[in-house]
Tab-separated table of C-alpha atoms and ligand atoms in Angstrom:
chain	number	residue	atom	x	y	z
A	217	MET	CA	0.000	0.000	0.000
A	218	ARG	CA	1.239	3.479	-0.792
A	219	TYR	CA	0.958	6.180	1.850
A	220	VAL	CA	1.523	9.936	1.697
A	221	TYR	CA	3.522	11.824	4.338
A	222	ASP	CA	4.769	15.426	4.531
A	223	PRO	CA	7.278	16.654	7.132
A	224	ARG	CA	5.675	20.134	7.139
A	225	HIS	CA	3.239	18.810	9.767
A	226	LEU	CA	6.141	19.383	12.213
A	227	LEU	CA	5.653	23.162	11.826
A	228	HIS	CA	2.337	22.914	13.713
A	229	ASN	CA	3.224	22.564	17.380
A	230	PRO	CA	1.231	24.720	19.834
A	231	ALA	CA	2.493	23.985	23.352
A	232	THR	CA	-0.865	24.131	25.097
A	233	GLU	CA	-4.607	23.744	24.741
A	234	VAL	CA	-7.211	25.002	27.205
A	235	GLN	CA	-9.615	22.363	28.503
A	236	ALA	CA	-12.342	23.430	30.929
A	237	GLY	CA	-10.432	26.676	31.480
A	238	ILE	CA	-7.139	24.985	32.331
A	239	PRO	CA	-4.080	25.293	30.068
A	240	ILE	CA	-2.533	21.830	29.625
A	241	PRO	CA	0.081	20.346	27.266
A	242	MET	CA	-1.345	19.736	23.802
A	243	PHE	CA	-2.486	16.158	23.078
A	244	GLU	CA	-2.358	16.611	19.314
A	245	VAL	CA	1.462	16.569	19.023
A	246	PRO	CA	3.893	16.214	16.093
A	247	GLU	CA	5.185	12.931	17.521
A	248	ARG	CA	1.844	11.340	16.579
A	249	ALA	CA	2.537	11.510	12.850
A	250	GLU	CA	6.194	10.582	13.384
A	251	SER	CA	5.151	7.441	15.237
A	252	ILE	CA	2.923	6.472	12.306
A	253	ARG	CA	5.634	7.207	9.737
A	254	ARG	CA	8.164	5.080	11.621
A	255	ALA	CA	5.773	2.126	11.961
A	256	LEU	CA	4.983	2.121	8.234
A	257	GLU	CA	8.617	2.660	7.207
A	258	ALA	CA	9.580	-0.508	9.095
A	259	ASP	CA	7.078	-2.702	7.179
A	260	ASP	CA	7.707	-3.803	3.561
A	261	ALA	CA	3.958	-3.836	2.911
A	262	PHE	CA	4.075	-0.002	2.717
A	263	THR	CA	5.824	2.505	0.442
A	264	THR	CA	5.918	6.251	0.973
A	265	SER	CA	4.908	8.956	-1.547
A	266	ASP	CA	5.388	12.730	-1.368
A	267	PRO	CA	2.350	14.992	-1.690
A	268	THR	CA	1.835	17.242	-4.686
A	269	GLU	CA	0.574	20.827	-4.518
A	270	HIS	CA	-3.175	21.089	-5.217
A	271	GLY	CA	-3.715	24.809	-4.588
A	272	THR	CA	-6.641	26.432	-2.816
A	273	GLU	CA	-9.479	25.574	-5.218
A	274	PRO	CA	-10.275	22.182	-3.618
A	275	ILE	CA	-10.339	23.930	-0.213
A	276	THR	CA	-12.789	26.663	-1.209
A	277	ALA	CA	-14.944	23.997	-2.899
A	278	VAL	CA	-15.821	23.006	0.684
A	279	HIS	CA	-14.876	25.918	2.980
A	280	ASP	CA	-15.840	29.582	3.232
A	281	PRO	CA	-13.088	31.537	1.415
A	282	GLY	CA	-13.084	33.824	4.470
A	283	LEU	CA	-11.849	30.933	6.627
A	284	LEU	CA	-8.983	30.260	4.219
A	285	GLY	CA	-8.103	33.960	4.137
A	286	TYR	CA	-8.216	34.212	7.920
A	287	LEU	CA	-5.941	31.195	8.478
A	288	GLU	CA	-3.493	32.416	5.822
A	289	SER	CA	-2.910	35.794	7.463
A	290	ALA	CA	-3.813	35.083	11.119
A	291	TRP	CA	-0.283	34.737	12.477
A	292	THR	CA	1.071	37.867	10.781
A	293	GLU	CA	-1.886	39.993	11.905
A	294	TRP	CA	-1.713	38.654	15.462
A	295	ARG	CA	2.049	39.285	15.715
A	296	ARG	CA	1.637	42.830	14.399
A	297	GLN	CA	-0.456	43.736	17.482
A	298	ILE	CA	0.268	41.068	20.097
A	299	GLN	CA	3.822	40.055	20.921
A	300	HIS	CA	3.453	38.387	24.300
A	301	ALA	CA	1.124	35.469	23.443
A	302	PRO	CA	2.828	32.311	22.148
A	303	ALA	CA	-0.229	31.092	20.212
A	304	ILE	CA	-3.538	32.454	18.934
A	305	PHE	CA	-6.595	31.546	21.012
A	306	PRO	CA	-9.972	33.278	21.208
A	307	ASP	CA	-11.243	34.959	24.369
A	308	THR	CA	-14.503	36.209	22.809
A	309	VAL	CA	-16.406	33.874	20.512
A	310	LEU	CA	-19.201	34.867	18.109
A	311	HIS	CA	-21.868	32.813	19.854
A	312	PRO	CA	-24.981	32.697	17.609
A	313	THR	CA	-27.179	34.407	20.223
A	314	VAL	CA	-25.016	37.509	20.617
A	315	ARG	CA	-26.329	39.106	17.430
A	316	GLU	CA	-29.626	37.204	17.298
A	317	GLY	CA	-32.097	39.207	15.220
A	318	MET	CA	-29.454	41.795	14.274
A	319	GLY	CA	-27.863	40.315	11.151
A	320	ASP	CA	-24.191	39.561	10.554
A	321	ALA	CA	-21.435	41.268	12.530
A	322	PRO	CA	-19.213	43.701	10.612
A	323	VAL	CA	-15.747	42.377	9.802
A	324	THR	CA	-13.585	43.050	12.853
A	325	ARG	CA	-10.200	44.781	12.680
A	326	SER	CA	-9.061	43.173	15.939
A	327	PRO	CA	-6.959	39.988	15.704
A	328	VAL	CA	-8.510	38.748	18.984
A	329	GLY	CA	-11.965	39.464	17.607
A	330	ALA	CA	-11.067	37.748	14.329
A	331	VAL	CA	-10.123	34.459	15.965
A	332	GLY	CA	-13.393	34.527	17.902
A	333	ARG	CA	-15.192	35.002	14.575
A	334	TRP	CA	-13.625	31.872	13.006
A	335	CYS	CA	-12.858	29.538	15.936
A	336	TRP	CA	-15.347	27.823	18.235
A	337	ASP	CA	-13.245	26.292	21.018
A	338	THR	CA	-10.154	26.824	23.202
A	339	MET	CA	-8.190	23.762	22.109
A	340	THR	CA	-7.145	24.678	18.582
A	341	GLY	CA	-4.314	27.200	18.831
A	342	ILE	CA	-2.553	28.783	15.889
A	343	VAL	CA	1.226	29.205	15.771
A	344	GLN	CA	3.479	30.456	12.985
A	345	GLY	CA	3.612	27.072	11.253
A	346	THR	CA	-0.061	26.138	11.591
A	347	TYR	CA	-1.159	27.429	8.195
A	348	PRO	CA	1.591	25.775	6.122
A	349	ALA	CA	1.074	22.530	8.058
A	350	ALA	CA	-2.703	22.613	7.563
A	351	ARG	CA	-2.219	23.284	3.827
A	352	ALA	CA	0.253	20.384	3.648
A	353	ALA	CA	-2.300	18.091	5.336
A	354	VAL	CA	-4.817	18.948	2.608
A	355	ASP	CA	-2.204	18.171	-0.058
A	356	VAL	CA	-1.439	14.869	1.693
A	357	ALA	CA	-5.142	13.986	1.609
A	358	LEU	CA	-5.674	14.990	-2.029
A	359	THR	CA	-2.527	13.168	-3.146
A	360	THR	CA	-3.834	10.071	-1.379
A	361	ALA	CA	-7.040	10.487	-3.396
A	362	ASP	CA	-4.930	10.804	-6.579
A	363	LEU	CA	-3.421	7.369	-5.879
A	364	ILE	CA	-6.945	5.917	-5.903
A	365	LEU	CA	-7.894	7.853	-9.049
A	366	GLY	CA	-4.730	6.378	-10.612
A	367	GLY	CA	-5.925	2.842	-9.913
A	368	ASP	CA	-4.684	1.913	-6.416
A	369	ARG	CA	-7.417	0.127	-4.425
A	370	LEU	CA	-6.182	1.318	-1.014
A	371	ALA	CA	-4.112	4.356	-0.045
A	372	TYR	CA	-3.375	6.050	3.281
A	373	GLY	CA	-2.536	9.670	4.123
A	374	VAL	CA	-0.758	10.780	7.314
A	375	ALA	CA	-2.944	13.893	7.589
A	376	ARG	CA	-1.893	16.150	10.476
A	377	PRO	CA	-3.400	18.404	11.759
A	378	PRO	CA	-6.647	16.412	11.555
A	379	GLY	CA	-9.772	17.782	9.887
A	380	HIS	CA	-13.164	16.239	10.664
A	381	HIS	CA	-14.293	18.845	13.237
A	382	ALA	CA	-13.943	21.793	10.828
A	383	PRO	CA	-17.316	22.821	9.307
A	384	ARG	CA	-17.636	24.929	6.149
A	385	GLY	CA	-17.149	28.229	7.935
A	386	SER	CA	-15.035	27.761	11.084
A	387	PHE	CA	-12.282	25.766	12.776
A	388	GLY	CA	-11.975	23.881	16.070
A	389	GLY	CA	-11.341	20.465	17.627
A	390	TYR	CA	-7.626	20.480	16.673
A	391	CYS	CA	-8.812	20.871	13.027
A	392	TYR	CA	-8.304	23.794	10.588
A	393	PHE	CA	-9.233	22.480	7.127
A	394	ASN	CA	-11.469	19.419	6.810
A	395	ASN	CA	-9.048	17.116	4.973
A	396	ALA	CA	-11.550	14.261	4.562
A	397	ALA	CA	-14.408	16.484	3.394
A	398	ILE	CA	-12.167	18.302	0.903
A	399	THR	CA	-11.064	14.901	-0.377
A	400	ALA	CA	-14.624	13.563	-0.644
A	401	GLU	CA	-15.727	16.631	-2.614
A	402	TYR	CA	-12.679	16.303	-4.889
A	403	LEU	CA	-13.491	12.637	-5.509
A	404	ALA	CA	-17.181	13.364	-6.113
A	405	ARG	CA	-16.228	15.920	-8.773
A	406	ARG	CA	-13.532	13.765	-10.383
A	407	THR	CA	-15.589	10.571	-10.526
A	408	GLY	CA	-18.987	12.186	-11.073
A	409	GLY	CA	-20.291	9.505	-8.712
A	410	ARG	CA	-21.245	8.876	-5.109
A	411	VAL	CA	-18.788	9.005	-2.222
A	412	ALA	CA	-19.239	7.233	1.115
A	413	MET	CA	-17.465	8.494	4.218
A	414	LEU	CA	-16.827	6.266	7.223
A	415	ASP	CA	-15.675	8.094	10.362
A	416	VAL	CA	-14.213	5.721	12.949
A	417	ASP	CA	-12.525	8.386	15.068
A	418	TYR	CA	-13.790	8.342	18.689
A	419	HIS	CA	-15.180	11.851	18.215
A	420	HIS	CA	-18.092	12.676	15.969
A	421	GLY	CA	-16.958	14.452	12.785
A	422	ASN	CA	-19.316	17.396	13.167
A	423	GLY	CA	-17.538	19.367	10.442
A	424	THR	CA	-17.885	16.628	7.859
A	425	GLN	CA	-21.538	16.061	8.772
A	426	GLN	CA	-22.286	19.784	8.455
A	427	ILE	CA	-20.571	20.106	5.063
A	428	PHE	CA	-22.526	17.239	3.484
A	429	TYR	CA	-25.768	17.390	5.494
A	430	GLU	CA	-27.934	18.255	2.489
A	431	ARG	CA	-26.009	16.201	-0.059
A	432	GLU	CA	-27.606	13.237	-1.733
A	433	ASP	CA	-24.373	11.996	-3.334
A	434	VAL	CA	-22.204	11.889	-0.180
A	435	LEU	CA	-23.000	9.480	2.662
A	436	TYR	CA	-21.552	10.269	6.091
A	437	ALA	CA	-21.529	7.381	8.607
A	438	SER	CA	-19.916	7.743	12.039
A	439	LEU	CA	-19.385	5.633	15.171
A	440	HIS	CA	-18.440	7.783	18.162
A	441	GLY	CA	-18.709	8.535	21.847
A	442	HIS	CA	-22.259	9.733	22.570
A	443	PRO	CA	-22.395	13.555	22.443
A	444	ASP	CA	-24.280	13.524	25.766
A	445	ARG	CA	-20.853	13.015	27.327
A	446	ALA	CA	-18.269	13.468	24.556
A	447	PHE	CA	-16.846	16.305	22.477
A	448	PRO	CA	-18.195	17.923	20.265
A	449	TYR	CA	-21.317	17.754	22.532
A	450	PHE	CA	-23.771	19.515	20.202
A	451	VAL	CA	-23.699	17.314	17.093
A	452	GLY	CA	-23.645	13.554	16.443
A	453	PHE	CA	-27.030	12.347	17.716
A	454	ALA	CA	-28.720	9.359	16.081
A	455	GLU	CA	-31.727	11.524	15.178
A	456	GLU	CA	-29.578	13.597	12.791
A	457	ARG	CA	-30.101	11.842	9.466
A	458	GLY	CA	-29.515	14.583	6.887
A	459	ALA	CA	-31.843	17.210	5.436
A	460	GLY	CA	-33.468	18.133	2.143
A	461	ALA	CA	-31.985	16.108	-0.725
A	462	GLY	CA	-29.575	14.670	1.848
A	463	GLU	CA	-32.323	13.147	4.015
A	464	GLY	CA	-31.063	9.677	4.960
A	465	THR	CA	-27.427	10.245	3.902
A	466	THR	CA	-26.166	10.893	7.449
A	467	LEU	CA	-25.870	7.920	9.820
A	468	ASN	CA	-24.804	8.489	13.431
A	469	ILE	CA	-24.068	5.610	15.788
A	470	PRO	CA	-23.324	7.095	19.247
A	471	LEU	CA	-21.844	4.550	21.649
A	472	PRO	CA	-21.539	4.211	25.443
A	473	ALA	CA	-18.372	4.525	27.523
A	474	GLY	CA	-16.322	1.337	27.758
A	475	CYS	CA	-17.328	0.136	24.284
A	476	ASP	CA	-15.326	-3.073	23.640
A	477	ASP	CA	-14.106	-4.785	20.469
A	478	ALA	CA	-17.172	-7.014	19.976
A	479	THR	CA	-19.675	-4.205	20.585
A	480	TYR	CA	-17.772	-1.906	18.252
A	481	VAL	CA	-17.528	-4.439	15.415
A	482	ALA	CA	-21.247	-5.239	15.743
A	483	HIS	CA	-22.167	-1.553	15.321
A	484	LEU	CA	-19.622	-1.152	12.531
A	485	GLY	CA	-21.663	-3.739	10.642
A	486	THR	CA	-24.615	-1.333	10.612
A	487	ALA	CA	-22.459	1.409	9.080
A	488	LEU	CA	-20.874	-0.962	6.540
A	489	ASP	CA	-24.305	-2.262	5.475
A	490	ALA	CA	-25.415	1.327	4.816
A	491	ILE	CA	-22.224	2.049	2.879
A	492	GLY	CA	-22.658	-1.139	0.832
A	493	ASP	CA	-26.264	-0.190	-0.014
A	494	PHE	CA	-25.148	3.317	-1.053
A	495	GLN	CA	-23.098	1.914	-3.978
A	496	ALA	CA	-20.350	4.526	-3.855
A	497	GLU	CA	-17.474	4.875	-6.332
A	498	VAL	CA	-15.059	5.326	-3.461
A	499	VAL	CA	-14.980	5.267	0.340
A	500	VAL	CA	-13.140	7.907	2.407
A	501	VAL	CA	-12.252	6.724	5.919
A	502	SER	CA	-11.596	9.195	8.751
A	503	LEU	CA	-9.294	6.950	10.769
A	504	GLY	CA	-9.044	7.797	14.453
A	505	ILE	CA	-7.233	5.535	16.889
A	506	ASP	CA	-8.581	7.406	19.928
A	507	THR	CA	-11.048	4.515	20.377
A	508	TYR	CA	-8.067	2.665	21.896
A	509	GLY	CA	-8.434	1.437	25.491
A	510	GLN	CA	-5.358	3.397	26.565
A	511	ASP	CA	-6.257	6.685	24.877
A	512	PRO	CA	-5.746	9.490	27.421
A	513	ILE	CA	-8.765	11.627	26.421
A	514	CYS	CA	-11.421	9.077	25.365
A	515	ASP	CA	-13.364	6.232	27.019
A	516	PHE	CA	-13.664	3.276	24.622
A	517	ALA	CA	-11.834	-0.016	25.256
A	518	LEU	CA	-10.680	-1.168	21.824
A	519	THR	CA	-7.581	-3.352	21.503
A	520	THR	CA	-5.117	-3.706	18.644
A	521	PRO	CA	-6.726	-6.797	17.037
A	522	ALA	CA	-9.927	-4.776	16.592
A	523	TYR	CA	-8.091	-2.308	14.325
A	524	HIS	CA	-6.870	-5.174	12.153
A	525	GLU	CA	-10.413	-6.533	11.946
A	526	VAL	CA	-11.982	-3.151	11.188
A	527	GLY	CA	-9.463	-2.614	8.361
A	528	ALA	CA	-10.313	-6.047	6.941
A	529	LEU	CA	-14.072	-5.409	7.159
A	530	VAL	CA	-13.753	-2.054	5.383
A	531	ALA	CA	-11.646	-3.622	2.608
A	532	ALA	CA	-14.316	-6.335	2.235
A	533	LEU	CA	-16.676	-3.627	0.904
A	534	ASP	CA	-14.737	-4.221	-2.313
A	535	CYS	CA	-14.653	-0.528	-3.158
A	536	PRO	CA	-11.526	1.662	-3.453
A	537	VAL	CA	-10.685	3.213	-0.070
A	538	VAL	CA	-8.894	6.465	0.790
A	539	ILE	CA	-7.820	6.301	4.442
A	540	LEU	CA	-6.953	9.593	6.170
A	541	GLN	CA	-5.615	10.016	9.687
A	542	GLU	CA	-7.686	11.910	12.248
A	543	GLY	CA	-7.127	11.448	16.016
A	544	GLY	CA	-5.387	8.966	18.314
A	545	TYR	CA	-3.497	10.226	21.364
A	546	PHE	CA	-1.849	7.212	22.991
A	547	VAL	CA	1.336	7.946	21.102
A	548	PRO	CA	3.355	4.874	22.196
A	549	HIS	CA	1.026	2.521	20.288
A	550	LEU	CA	-0.387	4.884	17.669
A	551	GLY	CA	1.879	3.917	14.771
A	552	GLU	CA	1.468	0.223	15.459
A	553	ASN	CA	-2.319	0.443	15.664
A	554	VAL	CA	-2.487	2.319	12.372
A	555	ARG	CA	-0.174	-0.255	10.819
A	556	GLN	CA	-2.409	-3.105	11.981
A	557	TRP	CA	-5.538	-1.371	10.631
A	558	LEU	CA	-3.880	-0.997	7.234
A	559	ARG	CA	-2.505	-4.564	7.317
A	560	GLY	CA	-6.012	-5.813	7.980
A	561	ALA	CA	-7.215	-3.892	4.933
A	562	LEU	CA	-4.418	-5.423	2.836
A	563	GLY	CA	-5.207	-8.972	3.995
A	564	GLU	CA	-1.836	-9.206	5.778
A	565	PRO	CA	-1.829	-11.126	9.082
A	566	LEU	CA	-2.132	-9.441	12.473
A	567	ASP	CA	1.361	-8.908	13.927
A	568	LEU	CA	1.472	-8.013	17.606
A	569	THR	CA	5.230	-8.528	18.031
A	570	ARG	CA	6.108	-4.827	17.709
A	571	LEU	CA	3.693	-3.547	20.370
A	572	SER	CA	5.863	-2.557	23.306
A	573	PRO	CA	4.408	-2.634	26.797
A	574	CYS	CA	4.404	0.842	28.328
A	575	GLY	CA	2.971	3.167	30.950
A	576	PRO	CA	-0.629	4.290	31.472
A	577	THR	CA	-0.533	7.656	29.673
A	578	GLY	CA	0.102	8.941	26.192
A	579	ARG	CA	2.819	11.276	27.406
A	580	SER	CA	5.577	8.722	28.031
A	581	GLY	CA	6.862	8.785	24.436
B	1706	LIG	C1	-9.926	15.723	17.632
B	1706	LIG	B1	-10.111	14.389	16.888
B	1706	LIG	C2	-13.364	18.520	25.710
B	1706	LIG	C3	-12.073	17.898	25.362
B	1706	LIG	C4	-12.013	17.605	23.884
B	1706	LIG	C5	-10.737	18.171	21.883
B	1706	LIG	C6	-10.831	16.885	21.164
B	1706	LIG	C7	-10.549	17.028	19.696
B	1706	LIG	C8	-10.425	15.678	19.056
B	1706	LIG	N1	-13.530	18.790	27.084
B	1706	LIG	N2	-10.783	18.009	23.328
B	1706	LIG	O1	-11.451	14.033	16.678
B	1706	LIG	O2	-9.439	13.289	17.510
B	1707	LIG	ZN1	-10.968	12.093	17.854
């Protein structure tokens, strides 16, 4: 299997995120993608490819051009006025009720106001290298799609920063551009056919759901921690099934805490049946490994063999598959779990010999 990797992800490295008002070390760290790269490099079943530049057109096919423009100039504008803050975070967010009944807010000239206009949480900081890294992640994703358009049946992209929380017109949830949604739109246009998206990250991909909510030709199916208890809290309920022409093309499967391998695979069957019935030209997988039992910020109980099985079940759809990285925060086993998922998809045997035993947190390296 070919996979696409770009070292520019290393440029995106905010030191902290703010959770429940408390600044803590960032969970979404550069070492995540490095751990994946190393695991794949050490296995002959995988060969690396460099991304190619795809420009901004595929991004604005999905996102508000204002979001692209903001992210492009955010660091320079912030630095011009604010020298003491190491990363850009909002302190005042454009909550929808603030201007209820009063129309849109004028464009703000304040860099602190601007980030509150485009960002909806306190966990998605911007540093100098965030924009080039986020652009590189989109190129990684689109180049992975190109491998499929060129005839490969399976291809994987080490997309970092991740993307599935970014809606059309804002960013959040460690995500800036929605790599998977941009890729699905690109594939829909190139093939002229239907695209199915399977989101197996622990978190609901609210951005992807929002972008395709009214689309008949793009199916979004997600298994995730129930939003009653899990980020992103406000989206991802089973009752959300799409709207307008897209009625029935959104499938949410929210799951309880402690979800184990057997429970997960049983529910995956529901999503795979829907994807099979949809008769897509291509499947785009948002691959999160934060469903892992040792993940430091999530509450599922999956083990490594489950990833191998899930990869095999997705490949059994017998449809070309673009696999793009989203989350996964237990860094010591992240690369190995991704490798097993992809080996399952390839029909290669499960290989647990490279999983080192290690401590209880994702921070140990
Ligand atoms: C990105 B991806 C809320 C904590 C949630 C942000 C999680 C972003 C996950 N109290 N933190 O889907 O893995
Ligand atoms: Zn996640």
